[in-house]
Short mmCIF file of C-alpha atoms in Angstrom, two decimals:
data_model
loop_
_atom_site.label_atom_id
_atom_site.label_comp_id
_atom_site.label_asym_id
_atom_site.label_seq_id
_atom_site.Cartn_x
_atom_site.Cartn_y
_atom_site.Cartn_z
CA MET B 1 18.58 -6.36 -21.88
CA THR B 2 15.33 -5.49 -20.09
CA PRO B 3 14.08 -8.50 -18.06
CA TRP B 4 10.80 -9.91 -19.44
CA TRP B 5 8.95 -9.19 -16.21
CA LYS B 6 9.44 -5.38 -16.38
CA ASN B 7 6.98 -5.12 -19.33
CA ALA B 8 4.70 -7.91 -18.03
CA VAL B 9 1.44 -8.27 -16.19
CA VAL B 10 1.14 -11.44 -14.10
CA TYR B 11 -2.20 -13.23 -13.52
CA GLN B 12 -2.47 -15.26 -10.25
CA ILE B 13 -4.57 -18.41 -10.41
CA TYR B 14 -5.85 -20.18 -7.38
CA PRO B 15 -6.07 -23.57 -9.16
CA LYS B 16 -8.62 -25.14 -6.87
CA SER B 17 -11.10 -22.35 -7.70
CA PHE B 18 -10.37 -21.46 -11.34
CA GLN B 19 -11.96 -24.10 -13.55
CA ASP B 20 -12.97 -27.75 -12.95
CA SER B 21 -12.76 -30.03 -15.97
CA ASN B 22 -14.00 -33.34 -14.52
CA GLY B 23 -17.00 -32.48 -12.27
CA ASP B 24 -15.40 -33.25 -8.95
CA GLY B 25 -15.87 -29.64 -7.74
CA ILE B 26 -12.18 -28.88 -7.66
CA GLY B 27 -10.37 -26.71 -10.28
CA ASP B 28 -7.60 -28.44 -12.12
CA LEU B 29 -4.86 -28.10 -14.70
CA LYS B 30 -7.00 -29.18 -17.68
CA GLY B 31 -9.49 -26.56 -16.59
CA ILE B 32 -6.80 -23.90 -16.74
CA ILE B 33 -5.72 -25.08 -20.20
CA SER B 34 -9.34 -24.73 -21.35
CA ARG B 35 -9.31 -21.00 -20.32
CA LEU B 36 -6.02 -19.98 -21.98
CA ASP B 37 -7.96 -18.25 -24.80
CA TYR B 38 -9.63 -16.08 -22.23
CA LEU B 39 -6.33 -15.14 -20.57
CA GLU B 40 -4.78 -14.38 -23.96
CA LYS B 41 -7.72 -12.11 -24.74
CA LEU B 42 -7.11 -10.35 -21.39
CA GLY B 43 -3.53 -9.88 -22.50
CA VAL B 44 -1.59 -11.21 -19.50
CA ASP B 45 2.05 -12.27 -19.92
CA ALA B 46 2.34 -14.91 -17.15
CA ILE B 47 0.33 -17.11 -14.84
CA TRP B 48 1.43 -17.49 -11.26
CA LEU B 49 0.01 -20.87 -10.08
CA CYS B 50 -0.64 -21.34 -6.40
CA PRO B 51 0.76 -24.76 -5.27
CA ILE B 52 -0.30 -27.79 -7.32
CA TYR B 53 2.18 -30.13 -5.67
CA LYS B 54 1.24 -33.38 -3.87
CA SER B 55 -0.27 -32.32 -0.51
CA PRO B 56 -2.63 -33.53 2.19
CA GLY B 57 -4.28 -30.12 1.98
CA ALA B 58 -4.08 -28.89 5.57
CA ASP B 59 -3.34 -25.39 4.26
CA ASN B 60 -4.74 -25.82 0.74
CA GLY B 61 -1.52 -26.94 -0.82
CA TYR B 62 0.99 -24.80 1.09
CA ASP B 63 1.81 -28.05 3.02
CA ILE B 64 3.79 -29.95 0.41
CA ALA B 65 4.36 -33.67 0.67
CA ASP B 66 6.32 -34.04 -2.60
CA TYR B 67 7.87 -31.09 -4.43
CA GLU B 68 8.25 -33.03 -7.66
CA ALA B 69 4.82 -34.55 -7.96
CA ILE B 70 1.46 -33.02 -8.93
CA ASP B 71 -1.47 -33.54 -6.50
CA GLU B 72 -3.96 -35.87 -8.22
CA GLN B 73 -6.87 -33.46 -7.59
CA PHE B 74 -5.17 -31.12 -10.09
CA GLY B 75 -4.12 -33.77 -12.63
CA THR B 76 -0.75 -35.18 -13.67
CA MET B 77 2.73 -34.01 -14.46
CA ALA B 78 1.81 -34.57 -18.21
CA ASP B 79 -1.05 -32.11 -17.66
CA LEU B 80 1.40 -29.53 -16.29
CA ASP B 81 3.84 -30.10 -19.16
CA LYS B 82 0.96 -29.55 -21.57
CA LEU B 83 -0.09 -26.36 -19.71
CA ILE B 84 3.47 -24.96 -19.96
CA GLN B 85 3.50 -25.77 -23.71
CA LYS B 86 0.00 -24.53 -24.51
CA ALA B 87 0.53 -21.35 -22.43
CA ARG B 88 3.60 -20.62 -24.47
CA GLN B 89 1.53 -20.84 -27.61
CA HIS B 90 -0.75 -18.15 -26.11
CA HIS B 91 2.34 -15.98 -25.28
CA ILE B 92 1.93 -16.75 -21.56
CA ARG B 93 4.70 -17.92 -19.21
CA ILE B 94 4.23 -20.07 -16.11
CA VAL B 95 5.40 -18.94 -12.60
CA MET B 96 5.38 -21.58 -9.89
CA ASP B 97 4.80 -21.11 -6.20
CA LEU B 98 7.94 -22.04 -4.24
CA VAL B 99 7.18 -23.08 -0.63
CA VAL B 100 10.51 -23.81 1.10
CA ASN B 101 10.13 -22.42 4.60
CA HIS B 102 8.22 -25.60 5.60
CA THR B 103 6.90 -28.87 4.25
CA SER B 104 3.98 -31.11 5.07
CA ASP B 105 4.49 -33.46 7.99
CA GLU B 106 3.70 -36.14 5.38
CA HIS B 107 6.83 -35.27 3.34
CA LYS B 108 9.29 -38.13 3.22
CA TRP B 109 12.03 -35.90 4.77
CA PHE B 110 9.88 -35.28 7.87
CA ILE B 111 8.66 -38.84 8.13
CA GLU B 112 12.32 -39.86 8.36
CA SER B 113 13.26 -36.87 10.63
CA ARG B 114 10.81 -37.85 13.34
CA LYS B 115 11.90 -41.51 13.50
CA SER B 116 14.89 -40.90 15.74
CA ARG B 117 17.26 -38.19 16.91
CA GLU B 118 20.05 -39.89 14.92
CA ASN B 119 18.20 -40.09 11.63
CA PRO B 120 20.08 -38.50 8.72
CA TYR B 121 17.05 -36.27 8.01
CA ARG B 122 16.73 -35.18 11.62
CA ASP B 123 18.52 -31.88 10.95
CA PHE B 124 16.37 -31.07 8.00
CA TYR B 125 13.90 -29.64 10.54
CA VAL B 126 14.01 -27.70 13.78
CA TRP B 127 13.82 -29.78 16.93
CA ARG B 128 14.20 -28.68 20.52
CA ASP B 129 13.83 -30.23 24.02
CA LYS B 130 11.76 -27.38 25.29
CA PRO B 131 9.40 -24.86 23.54
CA ASN B 132 9.92 -21.10 23.93
CA LYS B 133 7.37 -18.32 23.51
CA LEU B 134 7.20 -18.36 19.64
CA THR B 135 3.61 -18.48 18.43
CA SER B 136 2.18 -19.78 15.18
CA ALA B 137 0.73 -17.46 12.57
CA PHE B 138 -2.25 -19.84 12.71
CA SER B 139 -2.84 -19.38 16.50
CA GLY B 140 -1.25 -21.08 19.47
CA SER B 141 2.33 -22.19 20.14
CA ALA B 142 4.75 -22.65 17.25
CA TRP B 143 6.02 -25.85 18.85
CA GLN B 144 4.46 -29.31 18.62
CA TYR B 145 5.52 -32.14 20.91
CA ASP B 146 6.35 -35.40 19.10
CA GLU B 147 6.03 -38.47 21.35
CA ALA B 148 8.32 -40.70 19.27
CA THR B 149 11.52 -38.82 20.12
CA LYS B 150 10.31 -36.79 23.05
CA GLN B 151 11.15 -33.42 21.42
CA TYR B 152 9.27 -30.50 19.96
CA TYR B 153 9.37 -29.45 16.28
CA LEU B 154 8.89 -25.87 15.03
CA HIS B 155 5.91 -24.89 12.95
CA LEU B 156 5.44 -21.17 12.30
CA PHE B 157 2.22 -22.02 10.53
CA ALA B 158 -0.02 -25.10 10.93
CA LYS B 159 0.96 -28.11 13.00
CA LYS B 160 1.13 -30.12 9.82
CA GLN B 161 3.71 -27.63 8.36
CA PRO B 162 7.01 -28.34 10.14
CA ASP B 163 9.68 -25.72 9.46
CA LEU B 164 12.75 -26.61 7.43
CA ASN B 165 16.21 -25.93 8.95
CA TRP B 166 18.01 -23.74 6.45
CA LYS B 167 21.17 -23.87 8.47
CA ASN B 168 21.69 -27.36 7.12
CA PRO B 169 23.70 -27.18 3.83
CA LYS B 170 22.39 -30.65 2.73
CA LEU B 171 18.81 -29.35 3.05
CA ARG B 172 19.60 -26.26 1.03
CA GLN B 173 21.15 -28.37 -1.76
CA LYS B 174 18.08 -30.55 -1.88
CA ILE B 175 15.97 -27.40 -2.33
CA TYR B 176 18.22 -26.05 -5.10
CA ASP B 177 18.05 -29.39 -6.93
CA MET B 178 14.29 -29.25 -6.73
CA MET B 179 14.20 -25.71 -8.06
CA ASN B 180 16.38 -26.67 -10.98
CA PHE B 181 14.01 -29.56 -11.77
CA TRP B 182 11.27 -27.00 -12.30
CA ILE B 183 13.48 -24.50 -14.16
CA ASP B 184 14.52 -27.27 -16.54
CA LYS B 185 10.85 -27.89 -17.27
CA GLY B 186 10.63 -24.43 -18.72
CA ILE B 187 8.95 -22.34 -16.12
CA ALA B 188 9.74 -18.61 -16.05
CA GLY B 189 9.69 -17.70 -12.42
CA PHE B 190 9.03 -18.40 -8.77
CA ARG B 191 6.81 -16.64 -6.27
CA MET B 192 8.50 -17.48 -2.97
CA ASP B 193 6.16 -18.15 -0.10
CA VAL B 194 7.14 -16.45 3.27
CA ILE B 195 10.68 -16.38 2.01
CA GLU B 196 11.72 -13.96 4.78
CA CYS B 197 11.27 -16.81 7.25
CA ILE B 198 13.99 -19.19 5.95
CA GLY B 199 16.62 -17.30 7.92
CA LYS B 200 14.77 -17.75 11.23
CA GLU B 201 16.64 -18.00 14.50
CA PRO B 202 14.05 -19.68 16.74
CA ASP B 203 16.23 -19.74 19.87
CA GLN B 204 16.41 -15.93 19.60
CA GLU B 205 12.72 -15.76 18.76
CA ILE B 206 13.54 -14.30 15.29
CA THR B 207 11.05 -15.60 12.74
CA ALA B 208 11.74 -13.20 9.83
CA ASN B 209 14.79 -11.37 8.43
CA GLY B 210 17.27 -13.46 10.31
CA PRO B 211 21.02 -12.68 10.11
CA HIS B 212 21.70 -15.33 7.40
CA LEU B 213 18.64 -14.71 5.20
CA HIS B 214 20.39 -12.78 2.48
CA GLU B 215 23.26 -15.22 2.41
CA TYR B 216 20.82 -18.03 1.66
CA LEU B 217 19.10 -16.02 -1.07
CA GLN B 218 22.46 -15.13 -2.72
CA GLU B 219 23.43 -18.84 -2.61
CA MET B 220 20.06 -19.78 -4.07
CA ASN B 221 20.53 -17.26 -6.85
CA ARG B 222 23.97 -18.70 -7.68
CA GLU B 223 22.78 -22.34 -7.58
CA THR B 224 19.53 -21.91 -9.54
CA PHE B 225 18.08 -19.04 -11.50
CA GLY B 226 20.76 -16.43 -11.28
CA LYS B 227 21.96 -16.44 -14.93
CA LYS B 228 18.50 -16.75 -16.48
CA ASP B 229 15.89 -14.22 -17.54
CA PHE B 230 13.72 -15.28 -14.65
CA LEU B 231 11.15 -13.75 -12.33
CA THR B 232 11.58 -14.09 -8.60
CA VAL B 233 9.16 -12.40 -6.22
CA GLY B 234 9.46 -12.91 -2.51
CA GLU B 235 6.54 -12.81 -0.11
CA THR B 236 7.88 -10.57 2.72
CA TRP B 237 5.20 -9.52 5.14
CA SER B 238 7.51 -7.66 7.51
CA ALA B 239 9.80 -6.07 4.86
CA SER B 240 10.74 -2.43 5.56
CA LEU B 241 11.88 -0.15 2.77
CA ALA B 242 15.47 -0.83 3.72
CA ASP B 243 14.86 -4.61 3.67
CA ALA B 244 13.21 -4.40 0.22
CA LYS B 245 16.17 -2.47 -1.20
CA LYS B 246 18.50 -5.29 -0.12
CA TYR B 247 16.28 -8.04 -1.70
CA ILE B 248 16.12 -6.38 -5.12
CA ASP B 249 19.52 -4.61 -5.47
CA PRO B 250 20.94 -6.14 -8.70
CA LYS B 251 24.43 -5.97 -7.27
CA ARG B 252 23.45 -8.26 -4.42
CA HIS B 253 22.08 -11.01 -6.77
CA GLU B 254 19.03 -12.01 -4.76
CA LEU B 255 15.45 -11.43 -6.06
CA SER B 256 13.68 -9.49 -8.86
CA MET B 257 11.07 -7.92 -6.53
CA VAL B 258 9.15 -8.48 -3.28
CA PHE B 259 5.59 -8.39 -2.16
CA GLN B 260 5.44 -6.00 0.81
CA PHE B 261 2.26 -5.58 2.78
CA GLU B 262 2.39 -2.25 4.47
CA ALA B 263 -1.03 -1.15 3.12
CA ASN B 264 -2.48 -4.47 4.26
CA SER B 265 -2.76 -3.25 7.87
CA LEU B 266 -4.73 -0.11 7.12
CA ASP B 267 -8.03 -1.69 8.23
CA GLN B 268 -6.73 -3.28 11.47
CA VAL B 269 -5.94 -2.12 14.97
CA GLY B 270 -2.52 -3.05 16.23
CA ALA B 271 -0.79 -6.34 15.17
CA SER B 272 -3.86 -8.55 14.62
CA LYS B 273 -5.53 -8.46 11.22
CA TRP B 274 -8.79 -9.52 12.88
CA ASP B 275 -9.21 -6.33 14.95
CA LEU B 276 -10.99 -4.03 12.49
CA LYS B 277 -11.05 -0.30 11.91
CA LYS B 278 -12.00 1.98 9.02
CA PRO B 279 -9.02 2.39 6.64
CA ASP B 280 -7.28 5.78 6.61
CA LEU B 281 -7.10 6.92 2.93
CA ALA B 282 -4.45 9.54 3.69
CA GLU B 283 -2.29 6.76 5.12
CA LEU B 284 -2.88 4.63 2.01
CA LYS B 285 -1.69 7.46 -0.21
CA ALA B 286 1.35 7.99 1.96
CA ILE B 287 2.31 4.29 1.82
CA LEU B 288 1.91 4.03 -1.92
CA THR B 289 3.85 7.25 -2.40
CA LYS B 290 6.71 6.13 -0.10
CA TRP B 291 7.31 2.91 -1.95
CA GLN B 292 7.03 4.48 -5.37
CA GLU B 293 9.48 7.23 -4.53
CA ASN B 294 12.04 5.09 -2.75
CA LEU B 295 12.14 1.62 -4.30
CA ALA B 296 13.57 1.04 -7.77
CA TRP B 297 10.96 -1.59 -8.68
CA ASN B 298 7.70 -2.55 -7.00
CA SER B 299 5.28 -5.43 -7.21
CA LEU B 300 1.82 -3.92 -7.70
CA PHE B 301 -1.21 -5.77 -6.30
CA TRP B 302 -4.42 -5.22 -4.41
CA GLU B 303 -5.54 -8.83 -3.94
CA ASN B 304 -4.26 -12.40 -3.63
CA HIS B 305 -5.27 -15.73 -2.16
CA ASP B 306 -4.57 -14.43 1.39
CA ILE B 307 -6.16 -10.97 0.98
CA PRO B 308 -9.83 -9.95 0.60
CA ARG B 309 -11.34 -8.40 -2.53
CA VAL B 310 -10.21 -4.78 -2.81
CA ILE B 311 -13.54 -3.22 -3.76
CA SER B 312 -15.20 -4.82 -0.71
CA ARG B 313 -12.31 -3.79 1.50
CA PHE B 314 -11.38 -0.24 0.43
CA GLY B 315 -14.05 0.64 -2.07
CA ASP B 316 -17.78 -0.03 -2.64
CA ASP B 317 -19.09 -3.45 -3.69
CA GLY B 318 -22.61 -2.10 -4.07
CA LYS B 319 -23.80 0.86 -6.08
CA TYR B 320 -20.36 1.90 -7.35
CA ARG B 321 -18.80 -1.55 -7.69
CA VAL B 322 -17.89 -1.04 -11.36
CA GLU B 323 -16.50 2.45 -10.89
CA ALA B 324 -14.51 1.51 -7.85
CA ALA B 325 -13.07 -1.61 -9.47
CA LYS B 326 -11.94 0.44 -12.49
CA MET B 327 -10.55 3.16 -10.20
CA PHE B 328 -8.43 0.70 -8.28
CA ALA B 329 -7.21 -0.83 -11.55
CA ILE B 330 -6.20 2.51 -13.11
CA MET B 331 -4.62 3.70 -9.84
CA LEU B 332 -2.40 0.58 -9.53
CA HIS B 333 -1.49 -0.35 -13.08
CA LEU B 334 -0.11 3.06 -13.99
CA LEU B 335 2.39 2.99 -11.09
CA LYS B 336 6.03 1.85 -11.39
CA GLY B 337 6.41 -1.86 -11.08
CA THR B 338 5.06 -5.22 -12.18
CA PRO B 339 1.24 -5.49 -11.82
CA TYR B 340 -0.38 -8.65 -10.54
CA ILE B 341 -4.04 -9.52 -11.12
CA PHE B 342 -5.73 -12.11 -8.88
CA ASN B 343 -8.24 -14.31 -10.74
CA GLY B 344 -11.67 -12.67 -10.70
CA GLU B 345 -10.29 -9.23 -9.92
CA GLU B 346 -10.65 -8.34 -13.63
CA ILE B 347 -14.42 -8.84 -13.48
CA GLY B 348 -14.89 -7.12 -10.07
CA MET B 349 -15.52 -10.14 -7.87
CA THR B 350 -16.43 -9.24 -4.25
CA ASN B 351 -16.17 -10.70 -0.79
CA CYS B 352 -18.68 -13.43 0.09
CA PRO B 353 -20.01 -13.09 3.66
CA VAL B 354 -20.94 -16.25 5.63
CA GLU B 355 -23.33 -16.67 8.57
CA SER B 356 -21.75 -19.70 10.29
CA ILE B 357 -18.26 -21.02 10.94
CA ASP B 358 -19.52 -24.24 9.27
CA ASP B 359 -19.26 -22.38 5.95
CA VAL B 360 -15.61 -21.42 6.51
CA ASN B 361 -12.82 -23.51 4.95
CA ASP B 362 -9.74 -21.43 5.74
CA ILE B 363 -7.65 -22.93 8.53
CA LYS B 364 -6.43 -19.56 9.64
CA SER B 365 -9.93 -18.22 10.06
CA ARG B 366 -11.20 -21.31 11.77
CA ASN B 367 -8.33 -21.40 14.25
CA MET B 368 -8.84 -17.73 15.07
CA TYR B 369 -12.64 -18.35 15.57
CA PHE B 370 -12.28 -21.19 18.04
CA ALA B 371 -9.39 -19.49 19.90
CA GLY B 372 -11.55 -16.37 20.13
CA LEU B 373 -14.48 -18.28 21.60
CA GLU B 374 -12.21 -19.66 24.32
CA LYS B 375 -11.23 -16.06 25.19
CA GLY B 376 -14.86 -15.06 25.58
CA LYS B 377 -15.46 -13.25 22.31
CA SER B 378 -18.90 -13.53 20.69
CA LYS B 379 -19.63 -15.59 17.52
CA GLU B 380 -20.97 -12.40 15.92
CA GLU B 381 -17.82 -10.42 16.55
CA LEU B 382 -15.60 -13.29 15.24
CA LEU B 383 -17.66 -13.82 12.09
CA ARG B 384 -17.64 -10.05 11.41
CA SER B 385 -13.81 -10.25 11.35
CA ILE B 386 -13.83 -13.31 9.14
CA ASN B 387 -16.20 -11.76 6.71
CA ALA B 388 -14.02 -8.73 6.48
CA LYS B 389 -10.55 -10.36 6.37
CA GLY B 390 -10.87 -14.15 6.04
CA ARG B 391 -9.00 -15.78 3.25
CA ASP B 392 -12.01 -17.54 1.81
CA ASN B 393 -13.21 -14.22 0.47
CA ALA B 394 -10.61 -14.39 -2.34
CA ARG B 395 -10.86 -18.14 -2.79
CA THR B 396 -14.51 -18.56 -3.93
CA PRO B 397 -14.77 -20.17 -7.34
CA MET B 398 -14.25 -18.13 -10.49
CA GLN B 399 -17.54 -16.77 -11.84
CA TRP B 400 -17.62 -17.64 -15.53
CA ASP B 401 -21.29 -17.28 -16.41
CA ASP B 402 -24.78 -17.30 -14.90
CA THR B 403 -25.42 -21.02 -15.27
CA ALA B 404 -25.38 -23.52 -12.32
CA ASN B 405 -22.27 -23.13 -10.24
CA ALA B 406 -21.20 -20.19 -12.37
CA GLY B 407 -19.74 -22.45 -15.05
CA PHE B 408 -16.99 -23.43 -12.61
CA THR B 409 -18.02 -27.11 -12.19
CA THR B 410 -20.78 -29.58 -13.07
CA GLY B 411 -20.39 -31.06 -9.57
CA LYS B 412 -20.52 -29.62 -6.07
CA PRO B 413 -17.96 -26.78 -5.62
CA TRP B 414 -15.32 -27.37 -2.96
CA LEU B 415 -16.10 -23.98 -1.51
CA HIS B 416 -19.36 -22.03 -1.63
CA LEU B 417 -19.95 -19.69 -4.60
CA ASN B 418 -20.68 -16.05 -4.20
CA PRO B 419 -24.46 -15.79 -4.96
CA ASN B 420 -23.79 -12.62 -6.98
CA TYR B 421 -22.30 -14.78 -9.78
CA ARG B 422 -25.54 -14.44 -11.71
CA GLU B 423 -24.79 -10.72 -12.31
CA ILE B 424 -20.97 -10.73 -11.91
CA ASN B 425 -19.36 -13.13 -14.26
CA VAL B 426 -16.99 -13.31 -17.27
CA LYS B 427 -19.70 -13.86 -19.85
CA ALA B 428 -21.52 -10.67 -18.85
CA CYS B 429 -18.27 -8.71 -18.79
CA LEU B 430 -17.17 -9.86 -22.23
CA ALA B 431 -20.58 -8.85 -23.67
CA ASP B 432 -20.30 -5.34 -22.22
CA LYS B 433 -17.65 -3.11 -23.88
CA ASN B 434 -17.68 -0.80 -20.90
CA SER B 435 -17.04 -3.58 -18.36
CA ILE B 436 -14.24 -3.85 -15.83
CA PHE B 437 -12.64 -6.57 -18.00
CA TYR B 438 -11.96 -4.15 -20.84
CA THR B 439 -10.47 -1.59 -18.52
CA TYR B 440 -7.93 -4.24 -17.39
CA GLN B 441 -7.35 -5.26 -20.98
CA GLN B 442 -6.64 -1.63 -21.94
CA LEU B 443 -4.29 -1.19 -18.99
CA ILE B 444 -2.30 -4.29 -19.98
CA LYS B 445 -2.03 -3.01 -23.54
CA MET B 446 -0.71 0.30 -22.15
CA ARG B 447 1.89 -1.60 -20.10
CA HIS B 448 3.10 -3.27 -23.28
CA ASN B 449 3.03 -0.20 -25.49
CA TYR B 450 4.20 2.71 -23.40
CA PRO B 451 7.87 2.94 -22.22
CA MET B 452 6.55 5.47 -19.68
CA LEU B 453 5.13 2.69 -17.51
CA VAL B 454 8.45 0.88 -17.33
CA ASP B 455 10.99 3.69 -17.39
CA GLY B 456 9.08 6.77 -16.24
CA ASP B 457 9.66 8.43 -12.90
CA PHE B 458 6.94 8.83 -10.28
CA LYS B 459 6.00 12.09 -8.72
CA ALA B 460 3.15 12.59 -6.14
CA VAL B 461 0.77 15.45 -6.60
CA ALA B 462 -0.51 17.27 -3.47
CA THR B 463 -4.23 16.87 -3.15
CA SER B 464 -6.95 16.51 -0.53
CA ASP B 465 -6.97 13.18 1.44
CA ASN B 466 -9.67 11.58 -0.60
CA ILE B 467 -7.82 12.09 -3.96
CA PHE B 468 -4.64 10.25 -5.04
CA ALA B 469 -2.92 11.93 -7.91
CA TYR B 470 0.50 11.39 -9.39
CA GLU B 471 2.66 12.09 -12.40
CA ARG B 472 4.72 9.74 -14.53
CA VAL B 473 7.58 11.54 -16.30
CA LEU B 474 9.89 10.28 -18.98
CA GLY B 475 12.09 12.81 -20.85
CA ASP B 476 9.82 15.62 -22.03
CA GLU B 477 6.66 13.55 -21.79
CA LYS B 478 4.39 13.80 -18.71
CA TRP B 479 1.33 11.91 -17.61
CA LEU B 480 -1.14 12.86 -14.90
CA VAL B 481 -3.20 10.18 -13.05
CA VAL B 482 -6.11 11.38 -10.85
CA CYS B 483 -8.20 9.00 -8.61
CA ASN B 484 -11.07 9.82 -6.30
CA LEU B 485 -10.81 7.20 -3.52
CA THR B 486 -14.36 7.65 -2.23
CA LYS B 487 -18.00 7.62 -3.29
CA GLU B 488 -18.29 11.33 -2.47
CA GLU B 489 -17.70 13.94 -5.10
CA ALA B 490 -14.35 15.73 -4.83
CA THR B 491 -12.84 18.97 -6.33
CA PHE B 492 -9.57 18.91 -8.16
CA THR B 493 -7.68 21.47 -10.16
CA SER B 494 -4.43 21.64 -12.17
CA GLU B 495 -2.78 24.15 -14.39
CA TYR B 496 -1.81 21.48 -16.83
CA LYS B 497 -3.52 21.24 -20.23
CA ILE B 498 -4.72 17.88 -21.50
CA GLN B 499 -2.73 16.83 -24.58
CA ASN B 500 -4.09 13.33 -24.90
CA ALA B 501 -6.72 11.38 -22.86
CA LEU B 502 -5.31 7.92 -22.11
CA ILE B 503 -7.89 6.06 -19.98
CA SER B 504 -10.78 6.81 -17.69
CA ASN B 505 -13.78 5.20 -15.99
CA TYR B 506 -16.14 8.05 -16.79
CA PRO B 507 -16.36 10.15 -20.02
CA ALA B 508 -12.92 11.62 -20.78
CA ARG B 509 -12.07 14.94 -19.26
CA THR B 510 -11.33 17.88 -21.55
CA THR B 511 -9.94 20.27 -18.89
CA LEU B 512 -8.28 19.99 -15.49
CA GLN B 513 -9.22 23.39 -14.13
CA ASP B 514 -11.63 23.33 -11.17
CA ILE B 515 -13.29 20.06 -11.90
CA THR B 516 -15.59 18.00 -9.72
CA LEU B 517 -14.65 14.35 -9.66
CA LYS B 518 -17.48 11.84 -9.67
CA PRO B 519 -17.64 8.95 -7.17
CA PHE B 520 -14.55 6.76 -7.60
CA GLU B 521 -13.63 8.62 -10.80
CA ALA B 522 -10.17 7.86 -12.22
CA PHE B 523 -8.41 9.00 -15.39
CA ALA B 524 -4.98 9.40 -16.90
CA CYS B 525 -3.96 11.87 -19.56
CA GLN B 526 -0.84 13.11 -21.22
CA VAL B 527 -0.38 16.76 -20.23
CA THR B 528 1.55 19.86 -21.08
CA CYS B 529 2.15 23.07 -19.18
#
C-alpha cells in the first residue's frame, strides 16, 4: 500500500502568526480552525503545526515545559482535539512538531535534575564538571554553569534549552510514552526537530550524527509509529546523501523522509549563515539534481519558520514577484518527493526588513547581533545580515486582507506586519484567477491526479546556468519542466514536441524549438519525440 504522504502536500503553520481569534495579538488553535475552509480550498492534505506545547517561549515554543499540555496562548487541549476532528472533516491530517533533543529549563524533569547530583532525573540531561569547546547554535558556549550543584549542563541551543541525555533508557521510554500519547489522539505524523542531535557525544565534540543515532531512531520506530501509516520527517541540517539514505531506507525502519539543507548555504560564505554572498544558480541546479537522482524520496521545500522567503532570497520580490513565486512553485512541486508549503508562501509573501534591533524578536538573530557588536562589527552590517537571513522574515503574521493588521488580529500583533499586506494578501489572491494561490492549487491537484509525480523517474536536462530543466518519465509517458531562474530573458531549445501543456506562469508554449524564455518563466508539458 502506498503511504498517505507520498500523494500528499503538507502545509506548515506557524501558529503564533497564522490567525488570532481572541484579539490578544497571538495566533491560536481556534484561529486555525476558522481557516480550515481556506486550506481545503487550497487543497493541502496535512497541516504541520509548529510547537503549541506549554512553553516559557525563550525560542518561540521550541523550549517545551510540558509535552502533554497546550500553551494557554494557543488555547486548550479541547481546542486541539477539535482541530484534529474538524481538520479530518476537511480531509486534512495533523502533523505535530516533535522536539526531543532538548526541553525547557522549566520542564519538571530539568527542575528535578538540577536539584542534586543524586536526583533520579539527573541523568535525563547532560552534566559535566568542566566545559569543553562546544558552542551553541545560538552563539557562545554550549555549557551553562549551574550554581546549585556546581556543574555545567549542555545546551546546543539557548541556555533555557538544556539537552536531553538519550543514552539514558529511562529517558527514551518517557519520550516514547509521550509520542504514543499524541499518536493515540489521532495525529498523522511528526516533524522531528534537530533529530540528528539526539545521538550527540559531547565529550567527543560530536553534536550531530553520533554513533548511536540510528539505533535510537530504530528503537523509536519500534516503540511508537512503526506499524502505522504515519509521516515522519527529520530535520537534519548536516545530512549528507549517504546519511539521508540511511534515515529513509525502509529496511532500516527509521523515518519516512528528512529535511536536508544543502541549498540553504548557497547565499553564505563559509559556515556562518550571516556572512552573505550572491547565490550561485549553477550550484543550486547541481544540488537539486544530486538529491533527485540519488535519493529514493525527498522532502521538497523552499521556506520554513527558520528560513527566509524564497522570492526575496533567490528570486525577485519587486517587479517580478508573482512570476518568480510561480516559477519556484512549479520548479519544486513537480519534483520527486513530498512538497511542503510554509504559510504565506502560496500568496507570495516576502521578507520584511527592519531598521533597528529593537524590531527583532528572533533569539538567534538578537544573539548574533550583540555578539557581533562585541567583535567590532557595525550595526549596519549586522542588520543587513538579519534582513537577509533572520528568522523573523518567515514569521511575520499571515496576510489575510487589506484591513487593519491584515485581518490577522484585532489587537496588537506579537510581531510586526509586513507593510506590503495591503497589496499582498489572501483576499486579493482569491479574487484574481491568475494569482499565485491558484498556481499552488493547480500544482496540488496535479500531485493528487498524476501518478507521474509519485512514481515517475527524474532526469536532468543540460541547459545554460540560468535555466533549470528536467524530465519526469513513467513508462512511455514523458514530461518536460523548464524554469528560467532569473529576471533576464534566456534561450532554450528542445527537439521534443508538445503533446499537452500542463501548467505555466505565462501563456502556454506551443513549440520548444528555439524559444526565448521570459523573466522567471516556468512551464511543464507532456512531450513526445
